[in-house]
Structures are given as structure tokens and as C-alpha cells.
Short mmCIF file of C-alpha atoms and ligand atoms in Angstrom, two decimals:
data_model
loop_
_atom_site.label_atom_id
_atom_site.label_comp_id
_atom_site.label_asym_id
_atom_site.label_seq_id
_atom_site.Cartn_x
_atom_site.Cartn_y
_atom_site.Cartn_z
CA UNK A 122 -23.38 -9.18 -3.28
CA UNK A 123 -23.33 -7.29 -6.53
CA UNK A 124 -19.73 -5.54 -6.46
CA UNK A 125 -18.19 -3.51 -8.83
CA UNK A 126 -14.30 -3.22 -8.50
CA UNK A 127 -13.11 0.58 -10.00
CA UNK A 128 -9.59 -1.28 -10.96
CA UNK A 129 -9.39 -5.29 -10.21
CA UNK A 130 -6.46 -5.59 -13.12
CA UNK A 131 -3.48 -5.04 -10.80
CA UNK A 132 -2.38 -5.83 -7.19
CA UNK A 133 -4.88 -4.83 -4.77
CA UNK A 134 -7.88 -4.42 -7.41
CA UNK A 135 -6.83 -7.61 -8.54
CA UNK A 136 -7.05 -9.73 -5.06
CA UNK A 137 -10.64 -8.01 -4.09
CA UNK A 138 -11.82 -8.96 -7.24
CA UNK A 139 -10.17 -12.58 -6.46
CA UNK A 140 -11.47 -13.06 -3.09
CA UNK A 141 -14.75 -11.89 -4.49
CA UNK A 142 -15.28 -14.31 -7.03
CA UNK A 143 -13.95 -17.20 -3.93
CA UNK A 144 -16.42 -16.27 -1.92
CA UNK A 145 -19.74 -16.24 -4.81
CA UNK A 146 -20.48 -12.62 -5.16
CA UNK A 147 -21.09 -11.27 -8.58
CA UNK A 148 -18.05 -9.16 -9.47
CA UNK A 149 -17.47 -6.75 -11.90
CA UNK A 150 -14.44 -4.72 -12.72
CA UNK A 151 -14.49 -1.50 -14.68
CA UNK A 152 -10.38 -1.11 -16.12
CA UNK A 153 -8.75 -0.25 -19.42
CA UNK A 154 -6.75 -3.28 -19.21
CA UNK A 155 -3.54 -1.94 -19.67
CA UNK A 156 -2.42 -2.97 -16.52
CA UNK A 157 -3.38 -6.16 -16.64
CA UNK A 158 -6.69 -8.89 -16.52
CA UNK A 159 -9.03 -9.39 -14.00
CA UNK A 160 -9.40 -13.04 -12.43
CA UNK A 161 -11.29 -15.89 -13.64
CA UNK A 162 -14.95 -15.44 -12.77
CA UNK A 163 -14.74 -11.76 -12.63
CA UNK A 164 -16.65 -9.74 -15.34
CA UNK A 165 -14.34 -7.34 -16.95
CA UNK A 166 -15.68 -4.32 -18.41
CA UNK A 167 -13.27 -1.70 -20.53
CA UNK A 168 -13.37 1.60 -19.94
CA UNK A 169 -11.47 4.96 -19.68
CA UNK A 170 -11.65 6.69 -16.77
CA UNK A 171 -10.53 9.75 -18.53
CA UNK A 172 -13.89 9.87 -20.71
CA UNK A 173 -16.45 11.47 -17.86
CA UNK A 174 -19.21 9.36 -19.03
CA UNK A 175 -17.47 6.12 -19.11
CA UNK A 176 -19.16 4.84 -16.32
CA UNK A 177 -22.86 6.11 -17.02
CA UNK A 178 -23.91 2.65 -18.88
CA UNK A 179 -22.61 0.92 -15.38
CA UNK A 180 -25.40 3.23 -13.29
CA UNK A 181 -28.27 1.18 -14.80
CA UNK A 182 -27.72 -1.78 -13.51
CA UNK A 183 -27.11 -1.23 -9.89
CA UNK A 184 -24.62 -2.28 -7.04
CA UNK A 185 -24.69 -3.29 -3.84
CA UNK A 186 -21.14 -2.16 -3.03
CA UNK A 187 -18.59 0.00 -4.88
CA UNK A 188 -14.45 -0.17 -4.00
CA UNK A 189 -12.38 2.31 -5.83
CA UNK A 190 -8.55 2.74 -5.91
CA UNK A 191 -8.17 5.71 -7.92
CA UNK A 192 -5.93 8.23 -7.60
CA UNK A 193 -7.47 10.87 -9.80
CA UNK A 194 -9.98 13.32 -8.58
CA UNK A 195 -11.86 13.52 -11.91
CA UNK A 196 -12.04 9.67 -12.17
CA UNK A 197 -13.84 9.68 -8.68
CA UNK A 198 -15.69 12.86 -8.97
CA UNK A 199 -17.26 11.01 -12.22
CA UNK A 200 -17.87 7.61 -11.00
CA UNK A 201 -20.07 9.59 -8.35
CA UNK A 202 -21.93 11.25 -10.30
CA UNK A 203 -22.78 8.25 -12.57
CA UNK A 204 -23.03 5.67 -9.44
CA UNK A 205 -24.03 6.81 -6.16
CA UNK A 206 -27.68 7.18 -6.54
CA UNK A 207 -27.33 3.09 -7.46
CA UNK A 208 -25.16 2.00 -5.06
CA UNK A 209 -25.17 0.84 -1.86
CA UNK A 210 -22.12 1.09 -0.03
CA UNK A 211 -19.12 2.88 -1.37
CA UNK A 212 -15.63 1.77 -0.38
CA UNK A 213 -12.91 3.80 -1.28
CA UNK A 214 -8.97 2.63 -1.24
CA UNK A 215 -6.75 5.91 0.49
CA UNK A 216 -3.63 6.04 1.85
CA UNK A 217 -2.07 6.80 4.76
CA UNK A 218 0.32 9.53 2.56
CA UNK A 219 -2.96 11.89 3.76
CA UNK A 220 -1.40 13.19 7.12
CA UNK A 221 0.06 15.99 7.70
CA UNK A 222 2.28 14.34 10.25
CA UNK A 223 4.94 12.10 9.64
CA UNK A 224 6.30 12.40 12.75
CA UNK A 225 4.49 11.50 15.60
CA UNK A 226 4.20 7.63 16.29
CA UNK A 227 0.83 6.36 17.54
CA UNK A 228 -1.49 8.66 15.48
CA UNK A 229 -5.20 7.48 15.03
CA UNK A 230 -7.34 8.10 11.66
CA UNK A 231 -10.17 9.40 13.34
CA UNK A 232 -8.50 12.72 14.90
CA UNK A 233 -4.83 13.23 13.36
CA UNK A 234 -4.57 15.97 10.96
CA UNK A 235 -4.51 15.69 7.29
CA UNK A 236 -3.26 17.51 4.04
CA UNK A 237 -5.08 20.47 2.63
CA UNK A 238 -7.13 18.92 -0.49
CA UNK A 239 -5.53 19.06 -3.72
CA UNK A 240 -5.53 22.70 -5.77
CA UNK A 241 -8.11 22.86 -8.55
CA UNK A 242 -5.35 22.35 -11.38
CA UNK A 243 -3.96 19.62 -9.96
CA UNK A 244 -6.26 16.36 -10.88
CA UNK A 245 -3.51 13.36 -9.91
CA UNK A 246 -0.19 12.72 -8.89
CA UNK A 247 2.47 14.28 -10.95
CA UNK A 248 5.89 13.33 -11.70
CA UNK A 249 8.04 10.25 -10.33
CA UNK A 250 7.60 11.67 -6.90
CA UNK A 251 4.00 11.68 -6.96
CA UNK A 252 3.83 15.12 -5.62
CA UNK A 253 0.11 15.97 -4.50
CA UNK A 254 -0.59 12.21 -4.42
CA UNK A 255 -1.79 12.53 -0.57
CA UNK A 256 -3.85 15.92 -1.35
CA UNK A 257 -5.92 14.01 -3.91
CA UNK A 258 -6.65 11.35 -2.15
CA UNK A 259 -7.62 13.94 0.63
CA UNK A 260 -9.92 15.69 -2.25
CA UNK A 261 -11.55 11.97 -3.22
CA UNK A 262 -12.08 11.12 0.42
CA UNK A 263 -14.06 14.70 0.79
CA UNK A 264 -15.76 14.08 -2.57
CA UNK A 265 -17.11 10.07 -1.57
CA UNK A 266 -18.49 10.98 2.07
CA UNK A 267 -20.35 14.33 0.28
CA UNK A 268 -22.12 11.91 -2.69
CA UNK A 269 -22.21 8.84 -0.72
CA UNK A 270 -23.25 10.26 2.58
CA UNK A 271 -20.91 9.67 6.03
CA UNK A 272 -23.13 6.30 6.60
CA UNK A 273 -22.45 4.74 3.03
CA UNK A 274 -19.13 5.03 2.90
CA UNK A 275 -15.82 3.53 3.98
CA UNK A 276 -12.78 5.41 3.71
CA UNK A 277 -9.35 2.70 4.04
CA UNK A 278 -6.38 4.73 4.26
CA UNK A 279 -3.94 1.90 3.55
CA UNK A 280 -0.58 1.65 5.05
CA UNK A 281 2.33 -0.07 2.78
CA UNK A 282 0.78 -2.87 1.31
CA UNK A 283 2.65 -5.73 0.78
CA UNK A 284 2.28 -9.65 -0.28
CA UNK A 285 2.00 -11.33 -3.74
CA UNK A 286 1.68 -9.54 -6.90
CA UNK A 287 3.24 -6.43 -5.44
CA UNK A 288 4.42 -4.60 -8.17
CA UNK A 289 7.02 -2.36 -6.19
CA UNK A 290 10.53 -3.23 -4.93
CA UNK A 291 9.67 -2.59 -1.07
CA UNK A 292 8.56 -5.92 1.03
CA UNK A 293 9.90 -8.17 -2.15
CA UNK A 294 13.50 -6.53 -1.49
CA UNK A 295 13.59 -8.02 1.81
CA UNK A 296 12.51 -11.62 0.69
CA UNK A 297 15.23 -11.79 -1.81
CA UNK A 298 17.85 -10.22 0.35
CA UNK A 299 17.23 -12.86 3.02
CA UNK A 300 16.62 -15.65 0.64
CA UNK A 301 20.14 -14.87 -0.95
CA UNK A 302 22.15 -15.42 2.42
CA UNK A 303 25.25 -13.95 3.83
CA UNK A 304 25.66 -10.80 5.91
CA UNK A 305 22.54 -8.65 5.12
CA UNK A 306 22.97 -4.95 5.49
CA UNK A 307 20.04 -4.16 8.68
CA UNK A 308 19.19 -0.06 8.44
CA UNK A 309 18.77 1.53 11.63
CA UNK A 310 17.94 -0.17 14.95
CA UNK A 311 16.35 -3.33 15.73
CA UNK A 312 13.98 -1.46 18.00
CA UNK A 313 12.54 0.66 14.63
CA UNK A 314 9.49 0.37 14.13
CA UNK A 315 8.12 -1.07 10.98
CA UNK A 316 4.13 -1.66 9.61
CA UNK A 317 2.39 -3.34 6.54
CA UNK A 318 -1.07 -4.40 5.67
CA UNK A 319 -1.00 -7.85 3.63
CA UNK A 320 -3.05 -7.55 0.54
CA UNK A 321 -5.05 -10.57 0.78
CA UNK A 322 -5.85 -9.40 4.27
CA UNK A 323 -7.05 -5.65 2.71
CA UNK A 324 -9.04 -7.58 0.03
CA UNK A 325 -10.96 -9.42 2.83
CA UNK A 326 -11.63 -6.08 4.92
CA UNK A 327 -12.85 -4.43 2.08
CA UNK A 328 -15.00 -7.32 1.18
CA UNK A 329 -16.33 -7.41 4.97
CA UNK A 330 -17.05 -4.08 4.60
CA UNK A 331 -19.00 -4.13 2.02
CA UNK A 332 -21.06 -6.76 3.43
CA UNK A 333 -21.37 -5.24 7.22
CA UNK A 334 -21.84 -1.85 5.66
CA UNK A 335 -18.70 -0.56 7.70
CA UNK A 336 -18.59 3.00 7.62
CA UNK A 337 -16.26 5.76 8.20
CA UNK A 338 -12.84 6.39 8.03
CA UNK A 339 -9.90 3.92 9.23
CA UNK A 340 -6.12 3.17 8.78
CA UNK A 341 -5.53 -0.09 6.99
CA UNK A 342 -1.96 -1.22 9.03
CA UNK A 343 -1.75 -4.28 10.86
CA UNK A 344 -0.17 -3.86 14.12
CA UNK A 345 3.41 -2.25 14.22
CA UNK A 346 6.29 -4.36 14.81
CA UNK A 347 10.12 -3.84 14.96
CA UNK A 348 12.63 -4.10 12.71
CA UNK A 349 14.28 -7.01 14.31
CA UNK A 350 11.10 -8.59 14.24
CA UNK A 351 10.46 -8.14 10.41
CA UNK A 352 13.91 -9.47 9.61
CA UNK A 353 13.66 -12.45 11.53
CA UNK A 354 9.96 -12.84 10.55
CA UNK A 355 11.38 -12.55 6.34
CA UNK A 356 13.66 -15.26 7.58
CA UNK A 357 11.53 -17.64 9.38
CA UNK A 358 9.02 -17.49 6.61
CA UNK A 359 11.69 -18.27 4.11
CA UNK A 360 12.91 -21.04 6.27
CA UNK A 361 16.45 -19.29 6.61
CA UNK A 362 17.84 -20.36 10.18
CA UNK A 363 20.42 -17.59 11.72
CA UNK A 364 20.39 -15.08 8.95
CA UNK A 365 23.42 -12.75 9.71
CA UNK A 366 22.26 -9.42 10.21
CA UNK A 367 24.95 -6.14 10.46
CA UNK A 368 23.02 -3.23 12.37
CA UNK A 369 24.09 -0.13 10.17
CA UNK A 370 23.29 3.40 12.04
CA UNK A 371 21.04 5.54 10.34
CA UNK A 372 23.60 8.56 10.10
CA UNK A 373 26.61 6.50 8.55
CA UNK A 374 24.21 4.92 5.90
CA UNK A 375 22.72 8.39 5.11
CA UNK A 376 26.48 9.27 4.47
CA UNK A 377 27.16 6.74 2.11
CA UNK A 378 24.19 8.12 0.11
CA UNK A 379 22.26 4.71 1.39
CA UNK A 380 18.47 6.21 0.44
CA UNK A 381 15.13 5.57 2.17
CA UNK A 382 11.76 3.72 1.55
CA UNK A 383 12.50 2.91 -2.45
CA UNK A 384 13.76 3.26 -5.47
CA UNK A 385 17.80 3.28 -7.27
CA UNK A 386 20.16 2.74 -3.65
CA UNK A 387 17.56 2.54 -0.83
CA UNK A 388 16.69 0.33 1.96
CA UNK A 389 13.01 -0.41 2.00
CA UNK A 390 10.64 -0.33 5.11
CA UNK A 391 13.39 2.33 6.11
CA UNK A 392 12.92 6.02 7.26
CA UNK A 393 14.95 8.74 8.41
CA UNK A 394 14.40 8.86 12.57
CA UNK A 395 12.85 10.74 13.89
CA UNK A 396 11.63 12.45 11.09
CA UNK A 397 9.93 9.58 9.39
CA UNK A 398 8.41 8.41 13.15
CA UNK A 399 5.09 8.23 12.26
CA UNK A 400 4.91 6.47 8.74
CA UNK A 401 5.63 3.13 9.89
CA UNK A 402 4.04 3.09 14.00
CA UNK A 403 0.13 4.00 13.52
CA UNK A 404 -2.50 3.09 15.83
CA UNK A 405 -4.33 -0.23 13.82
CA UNK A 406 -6.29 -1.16 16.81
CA UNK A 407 -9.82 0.27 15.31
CA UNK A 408 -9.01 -1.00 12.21
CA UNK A 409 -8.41 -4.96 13.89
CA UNK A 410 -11.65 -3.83 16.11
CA UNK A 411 -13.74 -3.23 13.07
CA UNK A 412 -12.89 -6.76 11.65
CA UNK A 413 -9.03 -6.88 9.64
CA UNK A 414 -7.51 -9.85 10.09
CA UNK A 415 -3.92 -10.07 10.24
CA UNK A 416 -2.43 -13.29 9.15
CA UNK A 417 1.14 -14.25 10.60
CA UNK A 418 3.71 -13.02 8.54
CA UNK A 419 5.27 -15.89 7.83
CA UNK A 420 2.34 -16.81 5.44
CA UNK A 421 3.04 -13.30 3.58
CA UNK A 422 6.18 -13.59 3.21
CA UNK A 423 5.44 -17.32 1.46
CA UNK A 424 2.77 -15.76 -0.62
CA UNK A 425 5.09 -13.22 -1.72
CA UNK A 426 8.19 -15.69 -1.89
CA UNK A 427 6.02 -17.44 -4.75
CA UNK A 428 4.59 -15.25 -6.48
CA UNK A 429 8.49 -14.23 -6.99
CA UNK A 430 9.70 -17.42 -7.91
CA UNK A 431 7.18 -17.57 -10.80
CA UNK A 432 6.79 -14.30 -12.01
CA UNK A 433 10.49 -13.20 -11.96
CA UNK A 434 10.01 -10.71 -14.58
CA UNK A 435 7.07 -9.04 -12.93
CA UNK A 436 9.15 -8.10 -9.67
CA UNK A 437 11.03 -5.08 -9.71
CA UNK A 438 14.92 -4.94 -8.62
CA UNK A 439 15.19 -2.06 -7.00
CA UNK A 440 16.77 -1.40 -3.67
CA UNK A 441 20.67 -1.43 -2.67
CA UNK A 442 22.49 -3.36 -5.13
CA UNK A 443 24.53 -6.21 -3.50
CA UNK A 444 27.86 -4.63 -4.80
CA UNK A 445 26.80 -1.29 -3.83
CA UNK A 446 25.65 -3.55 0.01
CA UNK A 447 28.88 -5.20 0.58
CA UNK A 448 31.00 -2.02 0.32
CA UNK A 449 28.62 0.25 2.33
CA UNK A 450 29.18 -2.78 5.13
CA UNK A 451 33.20 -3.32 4.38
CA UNK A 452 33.14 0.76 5.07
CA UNK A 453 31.45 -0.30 8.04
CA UNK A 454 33.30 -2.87 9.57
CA UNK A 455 36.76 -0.32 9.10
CA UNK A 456 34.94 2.30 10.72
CA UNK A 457 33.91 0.11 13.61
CA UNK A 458 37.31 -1.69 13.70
CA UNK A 459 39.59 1.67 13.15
N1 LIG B 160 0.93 -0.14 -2.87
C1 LIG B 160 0.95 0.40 -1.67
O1 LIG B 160 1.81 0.09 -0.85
C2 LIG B 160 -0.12 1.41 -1.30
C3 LIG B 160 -0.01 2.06 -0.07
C4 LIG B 160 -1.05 2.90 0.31
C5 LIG B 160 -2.15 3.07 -0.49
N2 LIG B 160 -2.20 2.45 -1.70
C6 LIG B 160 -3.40 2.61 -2.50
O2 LIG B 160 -3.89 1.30 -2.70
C7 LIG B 160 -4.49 1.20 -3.98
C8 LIG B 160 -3.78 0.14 -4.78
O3 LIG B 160 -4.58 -0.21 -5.83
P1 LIG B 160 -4.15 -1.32 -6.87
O4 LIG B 160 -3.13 -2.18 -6.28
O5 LIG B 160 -5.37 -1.95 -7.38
O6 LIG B 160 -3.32 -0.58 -8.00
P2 LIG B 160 -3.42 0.80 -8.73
O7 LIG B 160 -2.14 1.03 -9.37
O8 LIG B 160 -3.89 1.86 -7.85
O9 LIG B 160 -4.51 0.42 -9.84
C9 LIG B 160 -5.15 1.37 -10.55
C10 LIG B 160 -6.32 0.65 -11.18
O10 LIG B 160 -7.09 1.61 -11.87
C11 LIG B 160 -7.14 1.28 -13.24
N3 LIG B 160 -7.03 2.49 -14.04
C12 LIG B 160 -5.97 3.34 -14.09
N4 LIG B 160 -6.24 4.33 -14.96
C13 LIG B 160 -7.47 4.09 -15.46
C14 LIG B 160 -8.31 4.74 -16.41
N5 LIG B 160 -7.91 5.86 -17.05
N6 LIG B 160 -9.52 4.23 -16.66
C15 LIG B 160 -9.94 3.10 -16.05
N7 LIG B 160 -9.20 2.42 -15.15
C16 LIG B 160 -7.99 2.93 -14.86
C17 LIG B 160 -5.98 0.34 -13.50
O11 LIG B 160 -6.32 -0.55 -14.53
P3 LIG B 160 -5.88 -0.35 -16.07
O12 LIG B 160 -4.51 0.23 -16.07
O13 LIG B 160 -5.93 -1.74 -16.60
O14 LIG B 160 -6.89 0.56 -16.64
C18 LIG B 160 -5.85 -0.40 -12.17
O15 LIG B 160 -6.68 -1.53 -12.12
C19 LIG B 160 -4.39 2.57 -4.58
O16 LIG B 160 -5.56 3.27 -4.24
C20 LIG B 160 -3.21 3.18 -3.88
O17 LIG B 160 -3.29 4.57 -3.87
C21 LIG B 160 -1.20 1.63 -2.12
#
């Protein structure tokens, strides 16, 4: 295949355009390069998405699949205009931050509700919240099927996505926190339910999507698991025999100003209950029907566990500091014991 990669210099961009090049199709990314360089064996082409015609030159020379992360509804609403009339198949990288409800576990793409597109004004995320992240997306998805067509296009609402060259401090936190030993600070339950997609895995269902001409709209999760199971998983994969874990309930971390999902003081792959129900317990059966792989998570969490170990300035160290951990568990233990 011909593929053009909107992205391919960071994480997910990055491992399509990697996998591409493995498997001898004829890749192309279109980037500024700020956020990094494309693999070996990938054409890289600059650009600025913020210039409307940046991609017009691109629309000559024709494509036999598209896959876009973007986040900004100009940046898509452009590369439409200047592609879709030479393209075959457009895959385009959403996010499961779409929904409406956050809630209710078990929820399927194809019928659970979504956000209201994204006011006029607004043309990306804004702020370090993001806020309106999920109604552009929504906007991008609506603006893809209407140039594309329903049949040409492949809408992958990813889940978290995890595995090496993740550039947050959310599956990487839990690698180093079981890697470093000792009693490890467990949020929640064991019974929680937690869910991932492994980027190598994404990069492969995009890729066989392109190539099958998959079509319409899908989570990108691997099946849910629990908590207990992730932990022990991190563990395994590590090679970390008996890690001790200290259940911590939800209510007595939330006390001790213990925060969720990421960023300064949180727990990652942790939501409030039932509030938060949904996020992490979808239904990824049609995507596994209609061809993701999952690979065990053991090999993840060695993927990731690498990538660490030799980019140690490229992870971020977010999450509960250990001094900030012990003394949120010593309160623990006295409330337990008292
Ligand atoms: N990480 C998660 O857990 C998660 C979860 C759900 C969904 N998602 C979605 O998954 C996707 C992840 O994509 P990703 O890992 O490849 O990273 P990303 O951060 O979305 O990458 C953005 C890409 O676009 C390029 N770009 C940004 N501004 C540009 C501009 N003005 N002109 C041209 N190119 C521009 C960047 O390259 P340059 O900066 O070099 O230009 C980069 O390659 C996103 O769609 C995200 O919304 C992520």
C-alpha cells in the first residue's frame, strides 16, 4: 500500500508508520517535526497543519489509505478537502473521551451516545484539561464519514493506549512502581475494572484496516480486566515474584487528596466508582471480531519496561510520589489498626 501517516513523529503515529515500513508498504508521514522523527524507511514530509493548504501538494500523488490522529477540526477539515477525492480508505485515530457516558460499564461504539460536536469557536482542545477535546473529535469523526463516505472510512475510538514510547505517566507509573519493590499503594478494589489498547497492537489494526478496507466506527480497547489482574500482570511481566500489594479504599484515598487517572498526586488506571464505571469496562468484542489482536500483557509491559530503561529522560514522573505513597499507606495502616 501507499499510506500516508497525518503524524508518524510521536507515539502512536510513530509505531504505524514503524509497522508500515516492517511490513513493505510505501509510507509517508506529513509532521512539523517538532515532536519528533519518523522511522527509518518512512518518508517524512514537513508541514504545518495550521497553513490550510499545507497538504494540497500531497493530493497529487495519491493514496491508497490515509490514518490521521489529529485533534484539531481545521487540520482535518483541510486534509479532506485536499485528500479525499485521492484516497482510498481513510482511517481516523478518536478516542473513547467521545461518550457522553462515563458511567455505564459494557457500552458498545455502535449505539452508546456521544458528545454534542464541538461549538464553531472552538477548533481544539484548550487548556491543561483539554476541555472540548472529546467534542472535536466528535466534530472530525462527523467531518471524515461526510468527505470520505460511511464505506471509506474507519473511525478507532481508542481507549488508553499504552506500551513503549508512551509519552504520559499512566501505564509507565505502574511499571516503575512494581519494578521498585516494597509495599505498593493498590487504589480501589481488586475486582475494578481496568482496560488498555497496546500501541503496537493499534498500529497493526489500523494497518489491517487499511488493507481490508474496514469500515465504520469501533472502540479500540482490548478486553477489560481487573485491577488485581493488571497488578499482578505489571509484576509477572517484570519478573517481580509476590509483589506486596495494600488495597487502599477509594473514599480514604480521595481524603488524603490521592487524585485520579494522571497528573501531580494521582493513581493511574484509577477512577472514582461508580462514577468513572464506564471509562475503563467497554465492550471490545467487535473490535477483536473485526481483526485487533491483543498480545499478552506481559509482552507490553516488557516493551514498555525498555523503552524506560533507555529513554529515561523521555518518560514522565508523574503519579503519587513515593514519600507522598508511604504516608498515605502509614495513615492507612493506623486507621485500620486504631
Ligand atoms: N494516548 C492515549 O492514551 C490516547 C487515548 C485515546 C485516544 N488517543 C488518540 O490517539 C492518537 C495518538 O496519536 P499520537 O500518539 O501519534 O500522538 P499525538 O500527540 O496525537 O500526535 C500528533 C501528531 O500530529 C502532528 N502535529 C501536531 N500539530 C501539527 C501541525 N500543526 N502540523 C502538522 N502536524 C502536526 C505531530 O507531529 P509534530 O509535532 O512533529 O508536527 C504528531 O505527529 C491521538 O489521536 C489521540 O487523540 C490517545
Amino acid at each position: 500500500m501507499r499510506i500516508l501517516i497525518l503524524g508518524g513523529t510521536r507515539f502512536l503515529g510513530r509505531a504505524v508508520a514503524q509497522l508500515a515500513v516492517r511490513q513493505g508498504h510505501d509510507v509517508t508521514c506529513a509532521a512539523r517535526g517538532v515532536s519528533g522523527v519518523v522511522p527509518t524507511g518512512a518518508r517524512f514530509v514537513p508541514v504545518d497543519r495550521d497553513d490550510p493548504d499545507a497538504l494540497v501538494s500531497l493530493g497529487g500523488e495519491g493514496f491508497d489509505a490515509v490514518v490521521d490522529v489529529t485533534r484539531q477540526v481545521s487540520h482535518a477539515r483541510h486534509a479532506l478537502a485536499a485528500l479525499a477525492d485521492h484516497v482510498g480508505h481513510w482511517s481516523f485515530v478518536s478516542t473513547i473521551s467521545v461518550y457522553a457516558d462515563n458511567t455505564t460499564p459494557g457500552q458498545t461504539a455502535t449505539d452508546a451516545p456521544v458528545l454534542a460536536p464541538a461549538p464553531p469557536d472552538v477548533d481544539g482542545p484548550v487548556g491543561a484539561d483539554h476541555r472540548w477535546y472529546g467534542e472535536c473529535k466528535v466534530s472530525i469523526e462527523r467531518l471524515v464519514r461526510e468527505r470520505m463516505g460511511v464505506a471509506r472510512s474507519f473511525v478507532c475510538r481508542a481507549g488508553l493506549i499504552v506500551g513503549a514510547e508512551d509519552p504520559s505517566d499512566r501505564f509507565p507509573y505502574w511499571v516503575r512502581r512494581l519494578a521498585a519493590g516494597g509495599e505498593v499503594l493498590a487504589p480501589g478494589r481488586p475486582t475494578d475494572r481496568v482496560q488498555f489498547v497496546d500501541v503496537a497492537d493499534l498500529a497493526a489494526w489500523l494497518l489491517h484496516a487499511a488493507e481490508a478496507r474496514l469500515a465504520g466506527t469501533y472502540d479500540a480497547v482490548g478486553p477489560a480486566m481487573s485491577r488485581a489482574d493488571l497488578l499482578a500482570g505489571v509484576a509477572a511481566g517484570l519478573g517481580v515474584a509476590d509483589p506486596v500489594l495494600t488495597w487502599v479504599d477509594q473514599e480514604f484515598l480521595l481524603s488524603r487528596d490521592v487524585r485520579e487517572w494522571s497528573g501531580e498526586r494521582a493513581l493511574p488506571l484509577w477512577v472514582r466508582l461508580p462514577e468513572g464505571g464506564g471509562l475503563m469496562d467497554r465492550d471490545a468484542r467487535p473490535a477483536l471480531e473485526a481483526g485487533l489482536a491483543v498480545r499478552p500483557l506481559s509482552d507490553t509491559v516488557r516493551a514498555t519496561a525498555s523503552w524506560m530503561t533507555a529513554h529515561p529522560a523521555a518518560v514522565r514522573q508523574g503519579g503519587l510520589d513515593p514519600v507522598d505513597e508511604a504516608a498515605v499507606l502509614r495513615e492507612w495502616q493506623a486507621v485500620r489498626n486504631g
